């Protein structure tokens, strides 16, 4: 339990460490700029359309009554509830959709951060091609599907009588934390040739780290304006998490063993 809490707290601090590293390193700031601009525009557009079409969204469920005062009051109460519901759903879809759109630039940022944090790597450049761009987009679509599935399960749990709300809260937190870790760990694991099943194993194998990192990322997402910087910071934080786990032997054995000959450093040491 002590080790689990230590891993959790270390993982929790890593997303915030991404902010500090991007701020200190001009070489990373230029790669973080494009995802930040994309996420800012996405965030503004998302809430603009949510506000502009707020009436239409409610009228999909119930057309606005014209005469009876009581029905009007009920309609406006429904309008407030629907607006809040769509706002929350849009807010939590911000990360997967933002990552989907900015995924090629996040790949660049992750690769440069790994070279910077692991300067003894032999490869001075990590190539990025149209094929890599397509692969990263497909990976984001898969993760988006997983996110939608998680949201559906949490919604169904909430419909259960008595314990449904508590269950949905616990399962939602647990699943969201693991999903966010998978979301950002995907970048360093991808350009180190890990397959999707191996990525899942890496996240589950290091449960304390994963829950801590995901919780830290979720907290950053809840802070207005700061959440616009969250995706680049978490991409860099996930690189630090990957390097720490690899050096401490925390990666799944089957995945690590297949790559021992591929991870070579200037001094000939294999990690």
PDB file of C-alpha atoms in Angstrom:
ATOM      1  CA  UNK A   1       0.000   0.000   0.000  1.00  0.00           C
ATOM      2  CA  UNK A   2       2.866   2.410   0.820  1.00  0.00           C
ATOM      3  CA  UNK A   3       4.464   1.726  -2.573  1.00  0.00           C
ATOM      4  CA  UNK A   4       1.100   2.197  -4.293  1.00  0.00           C
ATOM      5  CA  UNK A   5       0.608   5.607  -2.641  1.00  0.00           C
ATOM      6  CA  UNK A   6       4.180   6.632  -3.458  1.00  0.00           C
ATOM      7  CA  UNK A   7       3.655   5.649  -7.112  1.00  0.00           C
ATOM      8  CA  UNK A   8       0.290   7.453  -7.130  1.00  0.00           C
ATOM      9  CA  UNK A   9       1.746  10.716  -5.786  1.00  0.00           C
ATOM     10  CA  UNK A  10       4.719  10.588  -8.160  1.00  0.00           C
ATOM     11  CA  UNK A  11       2.410  10.005 -11.126  1.00  0.00           C
ATOM     12  CA  UNK A  12       0.062  12.748  -9.905  1.00  0.00           C
ATOM     13  CA  UNK A  13       2.870  15.345 -10.081  1.00  0.00           C
ATOM     14  CA  UNK A  14       4.032  14.444 -13.595  1.00  0.00           C
ATOM     15  CA  UNK A  15       1.380  16.335 -15.655  1.00  0.00           C
ATOM     16  CA  UNK A  16       2.270  19.555 -13.808  1.00  0.00           C
ATOM     17  CA  UNK A  17       5.965  18.884 -14.422  1.00  0.00           C
ATOM     18  CA  UNK A  18       5.178  19.044 -18.133  1.00  0.00           C
ATOM     19  CA  UNK A  19       4.243  22.724 -17.734  1.00  0.00           C
ATOM     20  CA  UNK A  20       7.571  23.514 -16.108  1.00  0.00           C
ATOM     21  CA  UNK A  21       9.601  21.691 -18.753  1.00  0.00           C
ATOM     22  CA  UNK A  22       7.783  23.368 -21.668  1.00  0.00           C
ATOM     23  CA  UNK A  23       8.227  26.761 -19.986  1.00  0.00           C
ATOM     24  CA  UNK A  24      11.965  26.218 -19.491  1.00  0.00           C
ATOM     25  CA  UNK A  25      12.763  24.694 -22.896  1.00  0.00           C
ATOM     26  CA  UNK A  26      12.347  26.873 -26.022  1.00  0.00           C
ATOM     27  CA  UNK A  27      12.839  23.728 -28.154  1.00  0.00           C
ATOM     28  CA  UNK A  28       9.626  22.312 -26.718  1.00  0.00           C
ATOM     29  CA  UNK A  29       7.624  25.543 -26.707  1.00  0.00           C
ATOM     30  CA  UNK A  30       7.521  25.749 -30.488  1.00  0.00           C
ATOM     31  CA  UNK A  31       6.145  22.193 -30.706  1.00  0.00           C
ATOM     32  CA  UNK A  32       3.614  22.882 -27.943  1.00  0.00           C
ATOM     33  CA  UNK A  33       2.387  26.093 -29.615  1.00  0.00           C
ATOM     34  CA  UNK A  34       0.383  24.408 -32.391  1.00  0.00           C
ATOM     35  CA  UNK A  35      -1.567  22.005 -30.095  1.00  0.00           C
ATOM     36  CA  UNK A  36      -2.259  24.949 -27.768  1.00  0.00           C
ATOM     37  CA  UNK A  37      -3.667  27.064 -30.637  1.00  0.00           C
ATOM     38  CA  UNK A  38      -5.761  24.133 -31.918  1.00  0.00           C
ATOM     39  CA  UNK A  39      -7.129  23.384 -28.443  1.00  0.00           C
ATOM     40  CA  UNK A  40      -7.941  27.056 -27.794  1.00  0.00           C
ATOM     41  CA  UNK A  41      -9.886  27.365 -31.052  1.00  0.00           C
ATOM     42  CA  UNK A  42     -11.668  24.058 -30.385  1.00  0.00           C
ATOM     43  CA  UNK A  43     -12.620  25.150 -26.863  1.00  0.00           C
ATOM     44  CA  UNK A  44     -13.980  28.524 -28.080  1.00  0.00           C
ATOM     45  CA  UNK A  45     -15.918  26.962 -30.973  1.00  0.00           C
ATOM     46  CA  UNK A  46     -17.338  24.208 -28.760  1.00  0.00           C
ATOM     47  CA  UNK A  47     -18.874  26.614 -26.259  1.00  0.00           C
ATOM     48  CA  UNK A  48     -19.914  29.091 -28.951  1.00  0.00           C
ATOM     49  CA  UNK A  49     -22.031  26.469 -30.720  1.00  0.00           C
ATOM     50  CA  UNK A  50     -23.285  25.167 -27.387  1.00  0.00           C
ATOM     51  CA  UNK A  51     -24.536  28.661 -26.496  1.00  0.00           C
ATOM     52  CA  UNK A  52     -25.780  29.548 -30.009  1.00  0.00           C
ATOM     53  CA  UNK A  53     -27.887  26.384 -30.335  1.00  0.00           C
ATOM     54  CA  UNK A  54     -28.971  26.017 -26.704  1.00  0.00           C
ATOM     55  CA  UNK A  55     -32.676  26.444 -27.563  1.00  0.00           C
ATOM     56  CA  UNK A  56     -32.542  23.973 -30.453  1.00  0.00           C
ATOM     57  CA  UNK A  57     -30.900  21.366 -28.204  1.00  0.00           C
ATOM     58  CA  UNK A  58     -33.730  21.613 -25.654  1.00  0.00           C
ATOM     59  CA  UNK A  59     -36.429  21.577 -28.359  1.00  0.00           C
ATOM     60  CA  UNK A  60     -35.109  18.225 -29.547  1.00  0.00           C
ATOM     61  CA  UNK A  61     -36.627  16.890 -26.318  1.00  0.00           C
ATOM     62  CA  UNK A  62     -39.563  19.262 -25.763  1.00  0.00           C
ATOM     63  CA  UNK A  63     -40.832  22.165 -27.828  1.00  0.00           C
ATOM     64  CA  UNK A  64     -41.131  25.411 -25.924  1.00  0.00           C
ATOM     65  CA  UNK A  65     -44.725  25.912 -24.697  1.00  0.00           C
ATOM     66  CA  UNK A  66     -46.429  29.156 -25.671  1.00  0.00           C
ATOM     67  CA  UNK A  67     -49.151  29.767 -23.070  1.00  0.00           C
ATOM     68  CA  UNK A  68     -49.215  27.850 -19.779  1.00  0.00           C
ATOM     69  CA  UNK A  69     -46.927  29.417 -17.169  1.00  0.00           C
ATOM     70  CA  UNK A  70     -46.259  26.162 -15.306  1.00  0.00           C
ATOM     71  CA  UNK A  71     -45.178  24.400 -18.493  1.00  0.00           C
ATOM     72  CA  UNK A  72     -42.906  27.345 -19.317  1.00  0.00           C
ATOM     73  CA  UNK A  73     -41.239  27.083 -15.895  1.00  0.00           C
ATOM     74  CA  UNK A  74     -40.730  23.354 -16.382  1.00  0.00           C
ATOM     75  CA  UNK A  75     -39.360  23.960 -19.875  1.00  0.00           C
ATOM     76  CA  UNK A  76     -36.789  26.480 -18.599  1.00  0.00           C
ATOM     77  CA  UNK A  77     -35.784  24.096 -15.817  1.00  0.00           C
ATOM     78  CA  UNK A  78     -35.245  21.421 -18.464  1.00  0.00           C
ATOM     79  CA  UNK A  79     -33.292  23.968 -20.544  1.00  0.00           C
ATOM     80  CA  UNK A  80     -30.900  24.642 -17.648  1.00  0.00           C
ATOM     81  CA  UNK A  81     -30.453  20.903 -17.031  1.00  0.00           C
ATOM     82  CA  UNK A  82     -29.877  20.132 -20.730  1.00  0.00           C
ATOM     83  CA  UNK A  83     -27.404  22.998 -21.095  1.00  0.00           C
ATOM     84  CA  UNK A  84     -25.453  21.794 -18.042  1.00  0.00           C
ATOM     85  CA  UNK A  85     -25.505  18.180 -19.286  1.00  0.00           C
ATOM     86  CA  UNK A  86     -24.302  19.054 -22.789  1.00  0.00           C
ATOM     87  CA  UNK A  87     -21.679  21.422 -21.324  1.00  0.00           C
ATOM     88  CA  UNK A  88     -20.291  18.659 -19.083  1.00  0.00           C
ATOM     89  CA  UNK A  89     -20.265  16.117 -21.917  1.00  0.00           C
ATOM     90  CA  UNK A  90     -18.574  18.631 -24.233  1.00  0.00           C
ATOM     91  CA  UNK A  91     -16.049  19.448 -21.537  1.00  0.00           C
ATOM     92  CA  UNK A  92     -15.045  15.826 -21.048  1.00  0.00           C
ATOM     93  CA  UNK A  93     -14.992  15.191 -24.806  1.00  0.00           C
ATOM     94  CA  UNK A  94     -12.547  18.097 -25.130  1.00  0.00           C
ATOM     95  CA  UNK A  95      -9.479  15.937 -24.403  1.00  0.00           C
ATOM     96  CA  UNK A  96     -10.125  13.032 -26.841  1.00  0.00           C
ATOM     97  CA  UNK A  97     -11.345  15.328 -29.636  1.00  0.00           C
ATOM     98  CA  UNK A  98      -8.504  17.804 -29.024  1.00  0.00           C
ATOM     99  CA  UNK A  99      -5.972  14.972 -29.071  1.00  0.00           C
ATOM    100  CA  UNK A 100      -7.532  13.583 -32.255  1.00  0.00           C
ATOM    101  CA  UNK A 101      -7.160  16.887 -34.108  1.00  0.00           C
ATOM    102  CA  UNK A 102      -3.703  17.750 -32.756  1.00  0.00           C
ATOM    103  CA  UNK A 103      -2.311  14.192 -32.658  1.00  0.00           C
ATOM    104  CA  UNK A 104       0.362  14.677 -35.389  1.00  0.00           C
ATOM    105  CA  UNK A 105       1.750  17.709 -33.533  1.00  0.00           C
ATOM    106  CA  UNK A 106       1.571  15.860 -30.218  1.00  0.00           C
ATOM    107  CA  UNK A 107       3.669  13.109 -31.820  1.00  0.00           C
ATOM    108  CA  UNK A 108       6.335  15.708 -32.676  1.00  0.00           C
ATOM    109  CA  UNK A 109       6.212  17.173 -29.172  1.00  0.00           C
ATOM    110  CA  UNK A 110       6.465  13.741 -27.533  1.00  0.00           C
ATOM    111  CA  UNK A 111       9.415  12.705 -29.701  1.00  0.00           C
ATOM    112  CA  UNK A 112      11.350  15.924 -28.995  1.00  0.00           C
ATOM    113  CA  UNK A 113      10.597  15.695 -25.285  1.00  0.00           C
ATOM    114  CA  UNK A 114      11.948  12.136 -25.202  1.00  0.00           C
ATOM    115  CA  UNK A 115      15.164  13.188 -26.917  1.00  0.00           C
ATOM    116  CA  UNK A 116      15.514  16.074 -24.494  1.00  0.00           C
ATOM    117  CA  UNK A 117      14.803  14.034 -21.365  1.00  0.00           C
ATOM    118  CA  UNK A 118      16.880  11.079 -22.550  1.00  0.00           C
ATOM    119  CA  UNK A 119      19.859  12.843 -24.240  1.00  0.00           C
ATOM    120  CA  UNK A 120      21.995   9.688 -24.494  1.00  0.00           C
ATOM    121  CA  UNK A 121      19.700   8.228 -27.128  1.00  0.00           C
ATOM    122  CA  UNK A 122      21.591   7.347 -30.251  1.00  0.00           C
ATOM    123  CA  UNK A 123      18.929   8.575 -32.701  1.00  0.00           C
ATOM    124  CA  UNK A 124      19.283  12.341 -32.995  1.00  0.00           C
ATOM    125  CA  UNK A 125      16.084  12.546 -35.034  1.00  0.00           C
ATOM    126  CA  UNK A 126      12.841  10.619 -34.883  1.00  0.00           C
ATOM    127  CA  UNK A 127      11.346  10.667 -38.398  1.00  0.00           C
ATOM    128  CA  UNK A 128       7.700  11.494 -38.876  1.00  0.00           C
ATOM    129  CA  UNK A 129       5.879  10.583 -42.088  1.00  0.00           C
ATOM    130  CA  UNK A 130       2.383  10.596 -43.581  1.00  0.00           C
ATOM    131  CA  UNK A 131       2.141   6.940 -42.514  1.00  0.00           C
ATOM    132  CA  UNK A 132       2.905   7.934 -38.923  1.00  0.00           C
ATOM    133  CA  UNK A 133       0.261  10.662 -39.113  1.00  0.00           C
ATOM    134  CA  UNK A 134      -2.322   8.148 -40.307  1.00  0.00           C
ATOM    135  CA  UNK A 135      -1.340   5.715 -37.547  1.00  0.00           C
ATOM    136  CA  UNK A 136      -1.701   8.360 -34.848  1.00  0.00           C
ATOM    137  CA  UNK A 137      -5.118   9.412 -36.169  1.00  0.00           C
ATOM    138  CA  UNK A 138      -6.338   5.787 -36.214  1.00  0.00           C
ATOM    139  CA  UNK A 139      -5.080   5.323 -32.640  1.00  0.00           C
ATOM    140  CA  UNK A 140      -6.977   8.443 -31.544  1.00  0.00           C
ATOM    141  CA  UNK A 141     -10.181   7.170 -33.184  1.00  0.00           C
ATOM    142  CA  UNK A 142      -9.830   3.855 -31.313  1.00  0.00           C
ATOM    143  CA  UNK A 143      -9.350   5.693 -28.011  1.00  0.00           C
ATOM    144  CA  UNK A 144     -12.310   7.955 -28.802  1.00  0.00           C
ATOM    145  CA  UNK A 145     -14.439   4.829 -29.248  1.00  0.00           C
ATOM    146  CA  UNK A 146     -13.208   3.519 -25.893  1.00  0.00           C
ATOM    147  CA  UNK A 147     -14.090   6.848 -24.258  1.00  0.00           C
ATOM    148  CA  UNK A 148     -17.632   6.737 -25.663  1.00  0.00           C
ATOM    149  CA  UNK A 149     -18.016   3.168 -24.406  1.00  0.00           C
ATOM    150  CA  UNK A 150     -16.882   4.213 -20.920  1.00  0.00           C
ATOM    151  CA  UNK A 151     -19.358   7.108 -20.888  1.00  0.00           C
ATOM    152  CA  UNK A 152     -22.179   4.741 -21.888  1.00  0.00           C
ATOM    153  CA  UNK A 153     -21.324   2.279 -19.094  1.00  0.00           C
ATOM    154  CA  UNK A 154     -21.162   5.088 -16.508  1.00  0.00           C
ATOM    155  CA  UNK A 155     -24.531   6.411 -17.708  1.00  0.00           C
ATOM    156  CA  UNK A 156     -26.141   2.970 -17.436  1.00  0.00           C
ATOM    157  CA  UNK A 157     -24.710   2.470 -13.933  1.00  0.00           C
ATOM    158  CA  UNK A 158     -26.227   5.786 -12.882  1.00  0.00           C
ATOM    159  CA  UNK A 159     -29.695   4.414 -13.731  1.00  0.00           C
ATOM    160  CA  UNK A 160     -29.374   1.670 -11.120  1.00  0.00           C
ATOM    161  CA  UNK A 161     -31.487   2.286  -7.994  1.00  0.00           C
ATOM    162  CA  UNK A 162     -29.874   3.082  -4.619  1.00  0.00           C
ATOM    163  CA  UNK A 163     -26.148   2.506  -5.313  1.00  0.00           C
ATOM    164  CA  UNK A 164     -26.166   3.555  -8.967  1.00  0.00           C
ATOM    165  CA  UNK A 165     -24.885   7.103  -8.425  1.00  0.00           C
ATOM    166  CA  UNK A 166     -22.045   5.997  -6.142  1.00  0.00           C
ATOM    167  CA  UNK A 167     -21.071   3.159  -8.486  1.00  0.00           C
ATOM    168  CA  UNK A 168     -21.066   5.431 -11.538  1.00  0.00           C
ATOM    169  CA  UNK A 169     -18.935   7.982  -9.677  1.00  0.00           C
ATOM    170  CA  UNK A 170     -16.332   5.409  -8.610  1.00  0.00           C
ATOM    171  CA  UNK A 171     -16.231   3.587 -11.939  1.00  0.00           C
ATOM    172  CA  UNK A 172     -16.197   6.886 -13.827  1.00  0.00           C
ATOM    173  CA  UNK A 173     -13.228   8.214 -11.841  1.00  0.00           C
ATOM    174  CA  UNK A 174     -11.284   4.950 -12.115  1.00  0.00           C
ATOM    175  CA  UNK A 175     -11.935   4.553 -15.853  1.00  0.00           C
ATOM    176  CA  UNK A 176     -11.297   8.230 -16.661  1.00  0.00           C
ATOM    177  CA  UNK A 177      -7.937   8.217 -14.852  1.00  0.00           C
ATOM    178  CA  UNK A 178      -6.783   5.092 -16.701  1.00  0.00           C
ATOM    179  CA  UNK A 179      -8.106   6.429 -20.000  1.00  0.00           C
ATOM    180  CA  UNK A 180      -6.206   9.716 -19.639  1.00  0.00           C
ATOM    181  CA  UNK A 181      -3.005   7.822 -18.869  1.00  0.00           C
ATOM    182  CA  UNK A 182      -3.509   5.615 -21.934  1.00  0.00           C
ATOM    183  CA  UNK A 183      -4.317   8.722 -23.994  1.00  0.00           C
ATOM    184  CA  UNK A 184      -1.015  10.441 -23.261  1.00  0.00           C
ATOM    185  CA  UNK A 185       1.224   7.393 -22.797  1.00  0.00           C
ATOM    186  CA  UNK A 186       0.207   6.348 -26.305  1.00  0.00           C
ATOM    187  CA  UNK A 187       2.618   8.892 -27.817  1.00  0.00           C
ATOM    188  CA  UNK A 188       5.938   7.698 -26.312  1.00  0.00           C
ATOM    189  CA  UNK A 189       4.828   4.061 -26.511  1.00  0.00           C
ATOM    190  CA  UNK A 190       3.884   4.431 -30.184  1.00  0.00           C
ATOM    191  CA  UNK A 191       7.204   5.802 -31.372  1.00  0.00           C
ATOM    192  CA  UNK A 192       8.907   3.074 -29.348  1.00  0.00           C
ATOM    193  CA  UNK A 193       6.930   0.510 -31.385  1.00  0.00           C
ATOM    194  CA  UNK A 194       4.565  -0.778 -28.690  1.00  0.00           C
ATOM    195  CA  UNK A 195       1.383  -2.419 -29.954  1.00  0.00           C
ATOM    196  CA  UNK A 196      -2.039  -1.404 -28.650  1.00  0.00           C
ATOM    197  CA  UNK A 197      -2.438  -4.446 -26.394  1.00  0.00           C
ATOM    198  CA  UNK A 198       1.026  -3.805 -24.956  1.00  0.00           C
ATOM    199  CA  UNK A 199       0.065  -0.192 -24.232  1.00  0.00           C
ATOM    200  CA  UNK A 200      -2.979  -1.389 -22.290  1.00  0.00           C
ATOM    201  CA  UNK A 201      -0.775  -3.837 -20.385  1.00  0.00           C
ATOM    202  CA  UNK A 202       1.690  -1.051 -19.541  1.00  0.00           C
ATOM    203  CA  UNK A 203      -1.088   1.121 -18.089  1.00  0.00           C
ATOM    204  CA  UNK A 204      -2.667  -1.712 -16.056  1.00  0.00           C
ATOM    205  CA  UNK A 205       0.696  -3.162 -14.960  1.00  0.00           C
ATOM    206  CA  UNK A 206       1.597   0.175 -13.331  1.00  0.00           C
ATOM    207  CA  UNK A 207      -1.755   0.858 -11.677  1.00  0.00           C
ATOM    208  CA  UNK A 208      -0.486   3.268  -8.997  1.00  0.00           C
ATOM    209  CA  UNK A 209       1.429   5.401 -11.503  1.00  0.00           C
ATOM    210  CA  UNK A 210      -1.462   5.302 -13.987  1.00  0.00           C
ATOM    211  CA  UNK A 211      -4.155   6.336 -11.502  1.00  0.00           C
ATOM    212  CA  UNK A 212      -1.921   9.105 -10.166  1.00  0.00           C
ATOM    213  CA  UNK A 213      -1.043  10.463 -13.609  1.00  0.00           C
ATOM    214  CA  UNK A 214      -4.658  10.263 -14.805  1.00  0.00           C
ATOM    215  CA  UNK A 215      -5.921  11.997 -11.654  1.00  0.00           C
ATOM    216  CA  UNK A 216      -3.381  14.802 -12.085  1.00  0.00           C
ATOM    217  CA  UNK A 217      -4.378  15.232 -15.732  1.00  0.00           C
ATOM    218  CA  UNK A 218      -8.098  15.250 -14.820  1.00  0.00           C
ATOM    219  CA  UNK A 219      -7.489  17.933 -12.189  1.00  0.00           C
ATOM    220  CA  UNK A 220      -5.725  20.147 -14.733  1.00  0.00           C
ATOM    221  CA  UNK A 221      -8.667  19.715 -17.111  1.00  0.00           C
ATOM    222  CA  UNK A 222     -11.025  21.091 -14.455  1.00  0.00           C
ATOM    223  CA  UNK A 223      -9.125  24.385 -14.091  1.00  0.00           C
ATOM    224  CA  UNK A 224     -10.487  27.017 -16.551  1.00  0.00           C
ATOM    225  CA  UNK A 225      -7.934  28.451 -19.029  1.00  0.00           C
ATOM    226  CA  UNK A 226      -5.191  26.232 -17.605  1.00  0.00           C
ATOM    227  CA  UNK A 227      -6.907  23.307 -19.312  1.00  0.00           C
ATOM    228  CA  UNK A 228      -5.986  24.841 -22.685  1.00  0.00           C
ATOM    229  CA  UNK A 229      -2.338  24.106 -21.865  1.00  0.00           C
ATOM    230  CA  UNK A 230      -3.206  20.703 -20.427  1.00  0.00           C
ATOM    231  CA  UNK A 231      -2.738  18.526 -23.522  1.00  0.00           C
ATOM    232  CA  UNK A 232       0.856  19.626 -24.366  1.00  0.00           C
ATOM    233  CA  UNK A 233       1.820  19.487 -20.671  1.00  0.00           C
ATOM    234  CA  UNK A 234       0.396  15.973 -20.271  1.00  0.00           C
ATOM    235  CA  UNK A 235       2.127  14.803 -23.470  1.00  0.00           C
ATOM    236  CA  UNK A 236       5.483  15.859 -21.977  1.00  0.00           C
ATOM    237  CA  UNK A 237       4.548  14.488 -18.549  1.00  0.00           C
ATOM    238  CA  UNK A 238       3.731  11.116 -20.128  1.00  0.00           C
ATOM    239  CA  UNK A 239       7.200  11.005 -21.701  1.00  0.00           C
ATOM    240  CA  UNK A 240       8.702  11.460 -18.236  1.00  0.00           C
ATOM    241  CA  UNK A 241       6.421   8.691 -16.935  1.00  0.00           C
ATOM    242  CA  UNK A 242       7.511   6.324 -19.731  1.00  0.00           C
ATOM    243  CA  UNK A 243      11.230   6.972 -19.135  1.00  0.00           C
ATOM    244  CA  UNK A 244      10.869   6.553 -15.352  1.00  0.00           C
ATOM    245  CA  UNK A 245       8.967   3.274 -15.729  1.00  0.00           C
ATOM    246  CA  UNK A 246      11.445   1.918 -18.266  1.00  0.00           C
ATOM    247  CA  UNK A 247      14.448   2.733 -16.084  1.00  0.00           C
ATOM    248  CA  UNK A 248      12.798   1.226 -13.005  1.00  0.00           C
ATOM    249  CA  UNK A 249      11.775  -1.918 -14.862  1.00  0.00           C
ATOM    250  CA  UNK A 250       8.110  -1.012 -14.657  1.00  0.00           C
ATOM    251  CA  UNK A 251       7.227  -1.838 -18.252  1.00  0.00           C
ATOM    252  CA  UNK A 252       5.572  -5.229 -18.915  1.00  0.00           C
ATOM    253  CA  UNK A 253       8.283  -7.862 -19.378  1.00  0.00           C
ATOM    254  CA  UNK A 254       6.964  -9.257 -22.656  1.00  0.00           C
ATOM    255  CA  UNK A 255       6.905  -5.830 -24.295  1.00  0.00           C
ATOM    256  CA  UNK A 256      10.273  -4.696 -22.908  1.00  0.00           C
ATOM    257  CA  UNK A 257      12.107  -7.874 -23.805  1.00  0.00           C
ATOM    258  CA  UNK A 258      11.211  -7.639 -27.489  1.00  0.00           C
ATOM    259  CA  UNK A 259      12.746  -4.166 -27.673  1.00  0.00           C
ATOM    260  CA  UNK A 260      15.963  -4.499 -25.748  1.00  0.00           C
ATOM    261  CA  UNK A 261      17.974  -4.558 -28.966  1.00  0.00           C
ATOM    262  CA  UNK A 262      16.163  -1.471 -30.272  1.00  0.00           C
ATOM    263  CA  UNK A 263      16.823   0.892 -27.338  1.00  0.00           C
ATOM    264  CA  UNK A 264      20.520   1.697 -27.751  1.00  0.00           C
ATOM    265  CA  UNK A 265      22.511   4.584 -26.335  1.00  0.00           C
ATOM    266  CA  UNK A 266      25.740   6.267 -27.308  1.00  0.00           C
ATOM    267  CA  UNK A 267      27.749   4.499 -24.635  1.00  0.00           C
ATOM    268  CA  UNK A 268      26.505   1.109 -25.835  1.00  0.00           C
ATOM    269  CA  UNK A 269      24.263   0.527 -22.832  1.00  0.00           C
ATOM    270  CA  UNK A 270      20.970  -1.172 -23.517  1.00  0.00           C
ATOM    271  CA  UNK A 271      17.970  -0.196 -21.368  1.00  0.00           C
TER     272      UNK A 271
END
